[in-house]
PDB file of C-alpha atoms in Angstrom:
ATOM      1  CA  UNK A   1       9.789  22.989  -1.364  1.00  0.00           C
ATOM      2  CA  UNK A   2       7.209  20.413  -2.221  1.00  0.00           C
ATOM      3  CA  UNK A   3       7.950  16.771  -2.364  1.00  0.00           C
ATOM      4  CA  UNK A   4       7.867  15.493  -6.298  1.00  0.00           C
ATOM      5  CA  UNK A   5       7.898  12.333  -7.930  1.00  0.00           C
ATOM      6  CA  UNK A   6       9.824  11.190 -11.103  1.00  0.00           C
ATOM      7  CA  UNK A   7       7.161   8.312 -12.742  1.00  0.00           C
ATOM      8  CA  UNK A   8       9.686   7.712 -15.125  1.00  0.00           C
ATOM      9  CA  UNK A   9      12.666   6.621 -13.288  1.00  0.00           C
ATOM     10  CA  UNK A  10      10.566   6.230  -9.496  1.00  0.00           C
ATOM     11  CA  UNK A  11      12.345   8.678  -7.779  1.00  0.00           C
ATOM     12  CA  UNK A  12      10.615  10.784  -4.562  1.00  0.00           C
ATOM     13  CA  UNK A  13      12.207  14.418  -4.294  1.00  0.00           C
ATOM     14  CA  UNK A  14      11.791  16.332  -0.756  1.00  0.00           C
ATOM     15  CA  UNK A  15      12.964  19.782  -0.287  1.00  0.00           C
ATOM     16  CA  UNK A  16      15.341  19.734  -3.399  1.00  0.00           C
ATOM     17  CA  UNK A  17      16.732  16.673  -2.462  1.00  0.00           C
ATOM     18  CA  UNK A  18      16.332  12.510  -3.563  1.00  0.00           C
ATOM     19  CA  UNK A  19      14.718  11.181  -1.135  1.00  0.00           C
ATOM     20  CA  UNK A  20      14.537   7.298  -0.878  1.00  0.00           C
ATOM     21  CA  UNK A  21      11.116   5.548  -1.263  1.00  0.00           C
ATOM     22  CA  UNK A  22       9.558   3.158   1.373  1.00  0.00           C
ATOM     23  CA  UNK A  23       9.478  -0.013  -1.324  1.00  0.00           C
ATOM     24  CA  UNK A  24      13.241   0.844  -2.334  1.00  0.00           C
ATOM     25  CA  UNK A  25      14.282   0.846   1.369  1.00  0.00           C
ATOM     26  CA  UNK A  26      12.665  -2.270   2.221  1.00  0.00           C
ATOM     27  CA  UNK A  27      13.873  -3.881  -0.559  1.00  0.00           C
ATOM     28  CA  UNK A  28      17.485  -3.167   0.015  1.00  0.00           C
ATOM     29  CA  UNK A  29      16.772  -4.371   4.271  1.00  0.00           C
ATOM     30  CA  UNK A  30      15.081  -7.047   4.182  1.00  0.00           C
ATOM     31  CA  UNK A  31      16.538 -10.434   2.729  1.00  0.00           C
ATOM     32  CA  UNK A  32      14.434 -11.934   0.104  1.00  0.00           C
ATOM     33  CA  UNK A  33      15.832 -15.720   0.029  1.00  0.00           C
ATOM     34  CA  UNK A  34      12.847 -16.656  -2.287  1.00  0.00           C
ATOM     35  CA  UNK A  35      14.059 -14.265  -5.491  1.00  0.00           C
ATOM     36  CA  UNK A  36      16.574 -16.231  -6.936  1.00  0.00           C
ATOM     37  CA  UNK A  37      14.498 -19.459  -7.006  1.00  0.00           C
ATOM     38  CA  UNK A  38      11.627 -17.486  -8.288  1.00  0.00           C
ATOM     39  CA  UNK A  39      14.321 -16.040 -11.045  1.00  0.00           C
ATOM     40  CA  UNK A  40      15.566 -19.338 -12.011  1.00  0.00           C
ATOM     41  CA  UNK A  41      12.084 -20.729 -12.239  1.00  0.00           C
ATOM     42  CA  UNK A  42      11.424 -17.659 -14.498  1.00  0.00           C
ATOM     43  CA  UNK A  43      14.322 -18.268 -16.558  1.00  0.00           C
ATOM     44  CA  UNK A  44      13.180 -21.785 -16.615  1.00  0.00           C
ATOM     45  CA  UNK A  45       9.625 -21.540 -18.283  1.00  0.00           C
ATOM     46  CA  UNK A  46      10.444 -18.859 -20.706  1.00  0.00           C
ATOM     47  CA  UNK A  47      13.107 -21.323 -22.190  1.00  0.00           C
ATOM     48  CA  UNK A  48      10.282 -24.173 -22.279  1.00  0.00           C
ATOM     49  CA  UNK A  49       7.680 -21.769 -23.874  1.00  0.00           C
ATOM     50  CA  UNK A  50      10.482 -20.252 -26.023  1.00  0.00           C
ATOM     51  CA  UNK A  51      12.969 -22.863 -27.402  1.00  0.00           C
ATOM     52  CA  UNK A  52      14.653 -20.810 -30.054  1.00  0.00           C
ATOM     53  CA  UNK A  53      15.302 -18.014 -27.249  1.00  0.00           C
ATOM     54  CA  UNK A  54      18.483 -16.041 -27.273  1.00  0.00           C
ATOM     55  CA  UNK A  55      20.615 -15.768 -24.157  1.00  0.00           C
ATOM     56  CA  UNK A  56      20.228 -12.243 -24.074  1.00  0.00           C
ATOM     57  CA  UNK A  57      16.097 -12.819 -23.505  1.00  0.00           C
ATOM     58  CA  UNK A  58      17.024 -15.827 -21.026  1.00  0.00           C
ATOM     59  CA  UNK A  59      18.577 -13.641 -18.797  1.00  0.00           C
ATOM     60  CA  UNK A  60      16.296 -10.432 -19.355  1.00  0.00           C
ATOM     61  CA  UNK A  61      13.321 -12.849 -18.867  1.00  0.00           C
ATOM     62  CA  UNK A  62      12.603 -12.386 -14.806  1.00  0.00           C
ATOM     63  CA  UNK A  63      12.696  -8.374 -14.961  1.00  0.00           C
ATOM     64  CA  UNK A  64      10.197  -8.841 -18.133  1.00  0.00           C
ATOM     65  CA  UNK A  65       7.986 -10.574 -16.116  1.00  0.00           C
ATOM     66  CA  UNK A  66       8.213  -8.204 -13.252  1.00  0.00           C
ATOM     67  CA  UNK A  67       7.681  -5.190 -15.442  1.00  0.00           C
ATOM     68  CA  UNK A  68       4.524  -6.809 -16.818  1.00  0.00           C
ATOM     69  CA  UNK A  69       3.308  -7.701 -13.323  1.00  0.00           C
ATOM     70  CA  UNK A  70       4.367  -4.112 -12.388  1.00  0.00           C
ATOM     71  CA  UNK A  71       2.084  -2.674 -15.524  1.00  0.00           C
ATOM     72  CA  UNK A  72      -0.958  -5.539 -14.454  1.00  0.00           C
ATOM     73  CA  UNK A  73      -0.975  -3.961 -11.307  1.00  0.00           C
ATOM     74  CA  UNK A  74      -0.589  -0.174 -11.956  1.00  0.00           C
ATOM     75  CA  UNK A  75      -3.688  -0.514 -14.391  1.00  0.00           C
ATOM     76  CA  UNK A  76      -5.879  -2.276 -11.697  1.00  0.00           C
ATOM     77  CA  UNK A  77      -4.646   0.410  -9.461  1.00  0.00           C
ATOM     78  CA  UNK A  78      -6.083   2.933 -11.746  1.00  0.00           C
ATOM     79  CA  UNK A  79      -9.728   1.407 -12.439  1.00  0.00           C
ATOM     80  CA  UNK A  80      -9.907   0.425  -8.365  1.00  0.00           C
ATOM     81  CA  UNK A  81      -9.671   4.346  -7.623  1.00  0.00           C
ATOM     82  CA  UNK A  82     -11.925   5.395 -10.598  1.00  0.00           C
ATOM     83  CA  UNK A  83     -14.306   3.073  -9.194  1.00  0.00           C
ATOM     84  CA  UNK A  84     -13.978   4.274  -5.966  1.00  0.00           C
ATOM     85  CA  UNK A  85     -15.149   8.707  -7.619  1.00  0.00           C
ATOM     86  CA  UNK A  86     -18.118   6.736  -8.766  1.00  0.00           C
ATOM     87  CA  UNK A  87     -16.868   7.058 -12.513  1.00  0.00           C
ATOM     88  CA  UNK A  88     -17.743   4.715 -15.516  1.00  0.00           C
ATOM     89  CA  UNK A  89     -14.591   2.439 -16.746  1.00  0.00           C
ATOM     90  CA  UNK A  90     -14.285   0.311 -19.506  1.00  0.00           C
ATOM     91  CA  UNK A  91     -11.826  -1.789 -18.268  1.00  0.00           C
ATOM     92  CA  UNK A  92     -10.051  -4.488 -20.660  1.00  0.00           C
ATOM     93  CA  UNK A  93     -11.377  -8.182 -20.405  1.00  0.00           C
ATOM     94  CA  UNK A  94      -7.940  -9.454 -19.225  1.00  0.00           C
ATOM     95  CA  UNK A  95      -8.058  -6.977 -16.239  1.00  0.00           C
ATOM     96  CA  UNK A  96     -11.828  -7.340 -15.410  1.00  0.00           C
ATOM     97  CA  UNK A  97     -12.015  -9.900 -12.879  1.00  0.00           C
ATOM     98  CA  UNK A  98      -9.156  -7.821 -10.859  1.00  0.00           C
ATOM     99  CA  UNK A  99     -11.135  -5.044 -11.027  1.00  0.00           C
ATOM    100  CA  UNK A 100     -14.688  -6.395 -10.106  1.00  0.00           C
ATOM    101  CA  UNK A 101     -13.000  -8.111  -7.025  1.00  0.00           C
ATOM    102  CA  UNK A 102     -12.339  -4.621  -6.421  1.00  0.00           C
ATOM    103  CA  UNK A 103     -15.525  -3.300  -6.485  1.00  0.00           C
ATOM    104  CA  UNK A 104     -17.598  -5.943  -4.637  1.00  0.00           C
ATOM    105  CA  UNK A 105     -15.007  -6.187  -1.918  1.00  0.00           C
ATOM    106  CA  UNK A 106     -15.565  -2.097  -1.421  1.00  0.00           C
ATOM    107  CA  UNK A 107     -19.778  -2.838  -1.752  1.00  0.00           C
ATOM    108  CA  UNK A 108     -19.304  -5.774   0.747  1.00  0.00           C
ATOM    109  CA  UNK A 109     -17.298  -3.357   3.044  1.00  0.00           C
ATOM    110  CA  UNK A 110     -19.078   0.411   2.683  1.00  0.00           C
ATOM    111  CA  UNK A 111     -15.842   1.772   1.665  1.00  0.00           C
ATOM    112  CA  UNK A 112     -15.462   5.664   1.908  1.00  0.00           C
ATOM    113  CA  UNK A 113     -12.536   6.763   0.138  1.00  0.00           C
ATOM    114  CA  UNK A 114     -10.713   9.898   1.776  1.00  0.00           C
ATOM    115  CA  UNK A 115      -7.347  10.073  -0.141  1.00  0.00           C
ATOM    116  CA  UNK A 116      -6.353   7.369  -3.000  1.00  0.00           C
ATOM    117  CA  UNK A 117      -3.429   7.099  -4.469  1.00  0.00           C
ATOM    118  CA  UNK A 118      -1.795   9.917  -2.150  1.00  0.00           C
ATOM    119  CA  UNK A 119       1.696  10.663  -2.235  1.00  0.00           C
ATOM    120  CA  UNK A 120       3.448  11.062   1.380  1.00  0.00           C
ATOM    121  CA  UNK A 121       6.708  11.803   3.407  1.00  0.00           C
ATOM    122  CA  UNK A 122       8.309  11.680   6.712  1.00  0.00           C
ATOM    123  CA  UNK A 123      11.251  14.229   6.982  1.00  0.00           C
ATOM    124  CA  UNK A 124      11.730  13.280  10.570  1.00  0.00           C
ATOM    125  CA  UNK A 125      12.852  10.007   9.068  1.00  0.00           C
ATOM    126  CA  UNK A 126      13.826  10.729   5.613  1.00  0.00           C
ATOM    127  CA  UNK A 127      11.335   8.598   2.993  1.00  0.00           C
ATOM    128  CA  UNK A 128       8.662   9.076   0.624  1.00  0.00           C
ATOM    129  CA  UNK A 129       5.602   6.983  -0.810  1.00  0.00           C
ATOM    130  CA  UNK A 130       2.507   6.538  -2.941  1.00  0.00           C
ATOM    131  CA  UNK A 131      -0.479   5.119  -0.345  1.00  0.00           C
ATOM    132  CA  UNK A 132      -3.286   3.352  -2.195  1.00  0.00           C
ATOM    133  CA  UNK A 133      -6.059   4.298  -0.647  1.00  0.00           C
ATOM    134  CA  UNK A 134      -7.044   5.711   3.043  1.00  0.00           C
ATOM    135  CA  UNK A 135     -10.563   5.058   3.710  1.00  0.00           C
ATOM    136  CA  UNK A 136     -13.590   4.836   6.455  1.00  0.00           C
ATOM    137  CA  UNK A 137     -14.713   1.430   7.068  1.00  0.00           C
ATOM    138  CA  UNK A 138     -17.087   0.893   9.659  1.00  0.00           C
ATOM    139  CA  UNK A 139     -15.862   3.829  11.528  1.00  0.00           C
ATOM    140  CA  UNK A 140     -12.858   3.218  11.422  1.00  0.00           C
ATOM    141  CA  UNK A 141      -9.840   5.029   9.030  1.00  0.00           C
ATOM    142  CA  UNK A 142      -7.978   1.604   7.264  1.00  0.00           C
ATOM    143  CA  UNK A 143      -4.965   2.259   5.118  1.00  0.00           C
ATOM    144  CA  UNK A 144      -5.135  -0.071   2.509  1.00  0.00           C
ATOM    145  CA  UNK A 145      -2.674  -1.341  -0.005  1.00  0.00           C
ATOM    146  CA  UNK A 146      -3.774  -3.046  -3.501  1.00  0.00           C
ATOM    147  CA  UNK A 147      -1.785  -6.067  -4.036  1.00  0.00           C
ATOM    148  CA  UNK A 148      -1.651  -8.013  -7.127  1.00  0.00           C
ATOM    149  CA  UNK A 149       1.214 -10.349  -6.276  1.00  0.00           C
ATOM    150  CA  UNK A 150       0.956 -14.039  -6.538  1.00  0.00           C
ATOM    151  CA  UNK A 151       0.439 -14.155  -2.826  1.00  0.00           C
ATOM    152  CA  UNK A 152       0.505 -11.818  -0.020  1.00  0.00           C
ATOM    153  CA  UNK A 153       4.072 -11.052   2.372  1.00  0.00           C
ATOM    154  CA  UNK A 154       4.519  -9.583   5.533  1.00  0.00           C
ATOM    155  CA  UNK A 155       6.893  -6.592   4.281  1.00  0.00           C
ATOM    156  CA  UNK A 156       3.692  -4.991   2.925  1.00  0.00           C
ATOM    157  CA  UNK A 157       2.614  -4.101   6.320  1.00  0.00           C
ATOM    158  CA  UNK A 158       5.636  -2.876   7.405  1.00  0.00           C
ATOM    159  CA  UNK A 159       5.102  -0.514   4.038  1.00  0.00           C
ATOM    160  CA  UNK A 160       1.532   0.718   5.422  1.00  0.00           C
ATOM    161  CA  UNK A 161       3.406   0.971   8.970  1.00  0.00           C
ATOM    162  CA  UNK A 162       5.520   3.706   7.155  1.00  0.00           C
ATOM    163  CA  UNK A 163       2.975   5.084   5.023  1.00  0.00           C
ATOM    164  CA  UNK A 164       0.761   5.391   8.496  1.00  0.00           C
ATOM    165  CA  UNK A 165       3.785   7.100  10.300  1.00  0.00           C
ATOM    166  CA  UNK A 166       5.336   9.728   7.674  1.00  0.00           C
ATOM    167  CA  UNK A 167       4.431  13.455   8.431  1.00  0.00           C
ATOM    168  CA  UNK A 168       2.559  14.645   5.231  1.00  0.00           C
ATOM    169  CA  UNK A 169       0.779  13.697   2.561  1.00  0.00           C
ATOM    170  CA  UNK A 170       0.627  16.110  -0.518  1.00  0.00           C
ATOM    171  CA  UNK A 171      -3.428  16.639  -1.534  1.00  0.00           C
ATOM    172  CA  UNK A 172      -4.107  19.027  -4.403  1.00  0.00           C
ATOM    173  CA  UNK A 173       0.217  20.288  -4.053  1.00  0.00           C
ATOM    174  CA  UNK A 174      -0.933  21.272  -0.052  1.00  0.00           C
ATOM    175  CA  UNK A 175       1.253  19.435   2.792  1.00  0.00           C
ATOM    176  CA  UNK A 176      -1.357  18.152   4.987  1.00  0.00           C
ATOM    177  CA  UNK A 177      -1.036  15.830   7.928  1.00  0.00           C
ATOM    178  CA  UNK A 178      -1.149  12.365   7.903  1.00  0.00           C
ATOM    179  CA  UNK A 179      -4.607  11.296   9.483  1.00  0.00           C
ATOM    180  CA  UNK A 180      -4.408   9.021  12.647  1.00  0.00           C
ATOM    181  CA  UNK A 181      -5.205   5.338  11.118  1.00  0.00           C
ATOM    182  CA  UNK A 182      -7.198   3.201  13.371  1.00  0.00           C
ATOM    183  CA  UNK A 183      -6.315  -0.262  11.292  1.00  0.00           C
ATOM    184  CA  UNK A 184      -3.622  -1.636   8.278  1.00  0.00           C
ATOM    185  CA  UNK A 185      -4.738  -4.190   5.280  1.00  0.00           C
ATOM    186  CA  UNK A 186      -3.322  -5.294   1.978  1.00  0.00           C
ATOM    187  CA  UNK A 187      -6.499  -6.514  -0.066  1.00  0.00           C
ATOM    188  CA  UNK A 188      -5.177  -9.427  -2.366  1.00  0.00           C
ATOM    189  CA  UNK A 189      -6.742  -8.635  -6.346  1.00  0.00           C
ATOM    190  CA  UNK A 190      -6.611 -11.993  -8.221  1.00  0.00           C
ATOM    191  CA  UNK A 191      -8.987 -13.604 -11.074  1.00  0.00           C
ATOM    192  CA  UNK A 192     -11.032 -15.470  -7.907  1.00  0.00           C
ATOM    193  CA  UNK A 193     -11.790 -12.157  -6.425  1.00  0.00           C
ATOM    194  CA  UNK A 194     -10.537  -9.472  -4.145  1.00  0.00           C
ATOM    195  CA  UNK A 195      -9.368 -11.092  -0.129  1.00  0.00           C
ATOM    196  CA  UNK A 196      -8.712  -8.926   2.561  1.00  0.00           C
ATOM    197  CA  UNK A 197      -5.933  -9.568   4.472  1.00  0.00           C
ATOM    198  CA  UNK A 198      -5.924  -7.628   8.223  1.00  0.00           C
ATOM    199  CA  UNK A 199      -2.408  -6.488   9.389  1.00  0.00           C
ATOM    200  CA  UNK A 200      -0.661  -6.569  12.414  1.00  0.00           C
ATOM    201  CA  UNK A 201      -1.218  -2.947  14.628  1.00  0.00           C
ATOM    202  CA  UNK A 202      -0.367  -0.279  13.145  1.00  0.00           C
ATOM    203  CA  UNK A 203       2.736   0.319  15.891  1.00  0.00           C
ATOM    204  CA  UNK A 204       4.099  -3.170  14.890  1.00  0.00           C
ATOM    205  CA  UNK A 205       3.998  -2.727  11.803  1.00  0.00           C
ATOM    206  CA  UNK A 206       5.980   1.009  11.791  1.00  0.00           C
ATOM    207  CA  UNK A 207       8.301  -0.560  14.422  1.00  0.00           C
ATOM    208  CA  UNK A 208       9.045  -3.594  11.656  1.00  0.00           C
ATOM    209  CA  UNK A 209       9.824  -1.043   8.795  1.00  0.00           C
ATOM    210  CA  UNK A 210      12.179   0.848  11.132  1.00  0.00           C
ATOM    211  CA  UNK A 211      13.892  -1.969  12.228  1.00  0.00           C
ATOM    212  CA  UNK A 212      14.718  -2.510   8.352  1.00  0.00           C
ATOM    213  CA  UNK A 213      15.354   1.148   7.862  1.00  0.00           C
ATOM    214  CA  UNK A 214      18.217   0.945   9.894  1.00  0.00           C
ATOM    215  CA  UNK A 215      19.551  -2.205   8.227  1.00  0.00           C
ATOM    216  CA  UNK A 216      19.032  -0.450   4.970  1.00  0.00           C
ATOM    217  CA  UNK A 217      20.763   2.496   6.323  1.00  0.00           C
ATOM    218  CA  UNK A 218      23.330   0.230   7.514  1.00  0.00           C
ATOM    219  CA  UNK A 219      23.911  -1.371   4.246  1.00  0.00           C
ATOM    220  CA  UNK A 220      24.634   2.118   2.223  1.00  0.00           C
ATOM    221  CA  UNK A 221      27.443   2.565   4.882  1.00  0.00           C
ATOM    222  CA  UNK A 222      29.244  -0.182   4.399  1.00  0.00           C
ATOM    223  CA  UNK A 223      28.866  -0.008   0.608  1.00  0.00           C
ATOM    224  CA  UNK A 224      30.468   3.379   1.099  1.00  0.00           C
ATOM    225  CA  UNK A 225      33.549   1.883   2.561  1.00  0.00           C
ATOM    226  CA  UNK A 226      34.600   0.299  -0.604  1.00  0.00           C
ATOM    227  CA  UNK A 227      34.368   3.695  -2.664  1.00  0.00           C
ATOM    228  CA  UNK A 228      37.471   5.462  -3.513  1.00  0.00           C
TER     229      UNK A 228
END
């Protein structure tokens, strides 16, 4: 059975079964000490720019702002890899400079796309994921990841480490196999342009995100203890 994926509510299906994605796994094994500072700062600004706020859009205010972020980056996302077939975009003023740091970064380089936005899966080791783009750059295959975060963390290699590992990836509803990736890099969109940021080998990398598999895997055992 093919391996499916539920936009709607983000959930990977392999073989009939939910299947946990790469982001959600990391997210639940590696400790993120900066989000509550970065929530309370959230919380903080929207009540500046919006005295009269209720409570109700105090408290929704950080997951707001990360589903706008979320959208901002989807969009980019979408012009980078039209870009990339050598179509003609119109993209909106607000998402231009994103998108033409994009573009020159990929001139600048010689990209060669080979597989953009790609869905994949390891059964051996039970996840799923969307890879941005697998390309040849100077003779080499890169896995890249589009990022358009305020800054650039570590846990997004450990992502491509995954992405580079898993078994398949599903091209035109086809399992194929994953192609051997020579090099990892999260390329850093922002209104200043497009920065490439090299990662760590690719067997670091994988070795990091299994490391936090297992912590993640942990975690949903102990949670079961508690359930009647």
């Amino acid at each position: 059975m093919a391996l499916t994926f539920d936009e709607a509510r983000h959930r990977y299906t392999l073989d009939g079964e939910k299947i946990p994605g790469v982001t959600t796994i990391i997210g639940k094994g590696l400790p993120k000490p900066g989000l509550p500072y970065w929530a309370a700062n959230t919380v903080a600004q929207y009540a500046v720019d919006h005295p009269g706020a209720s409570y109700d859009e105090l408290r929704r205010s950080p997951w707001a702002e990360r589903d706008r972020a979320a959208v901002r980056g989807t969009e980019v996302h979408a012009y980078a890899e039209q870009v990339l077939h050598g179509d003609e975009v119109d993209v909106p003023a607000i998402l231009a400079p994103y998108v033409q740091g994009a573009v020159d970064l990929m001139d600048e380089l010689g990209v060669e796309p080979i597989h953009t936005e790609v869905q994949l899966a390891s059964r051996a080791h039970w996840y799923a994921g969307t890879a941005d783009l697998f390309a040849r750059v100077g003779g080499e295959l890169v896995l890249w990841d589009w990022k358009t975060s305020k800054s650039i963390h570590g846990s997004y290699f450990a992502q491509l480490g995954a992405y580079a590992a898993a078994d398949f990836l599903l091209v035109d509803g086809e399992e194929i196999p994953v192609p051997h990736v020579d090099r990892i890099a999260a390329v850093h969109l922002t209104t200043e342009g497009a920065f490439l940021y090299q990662g760590p080998p690719v067997e670091d990398a994988w070795l990091a995100f299994s490391h936090i598999k297992a912590v993640a895997d942990r975690i949903t055992t102990i949670d079961s203890w508690s359930k009647k």
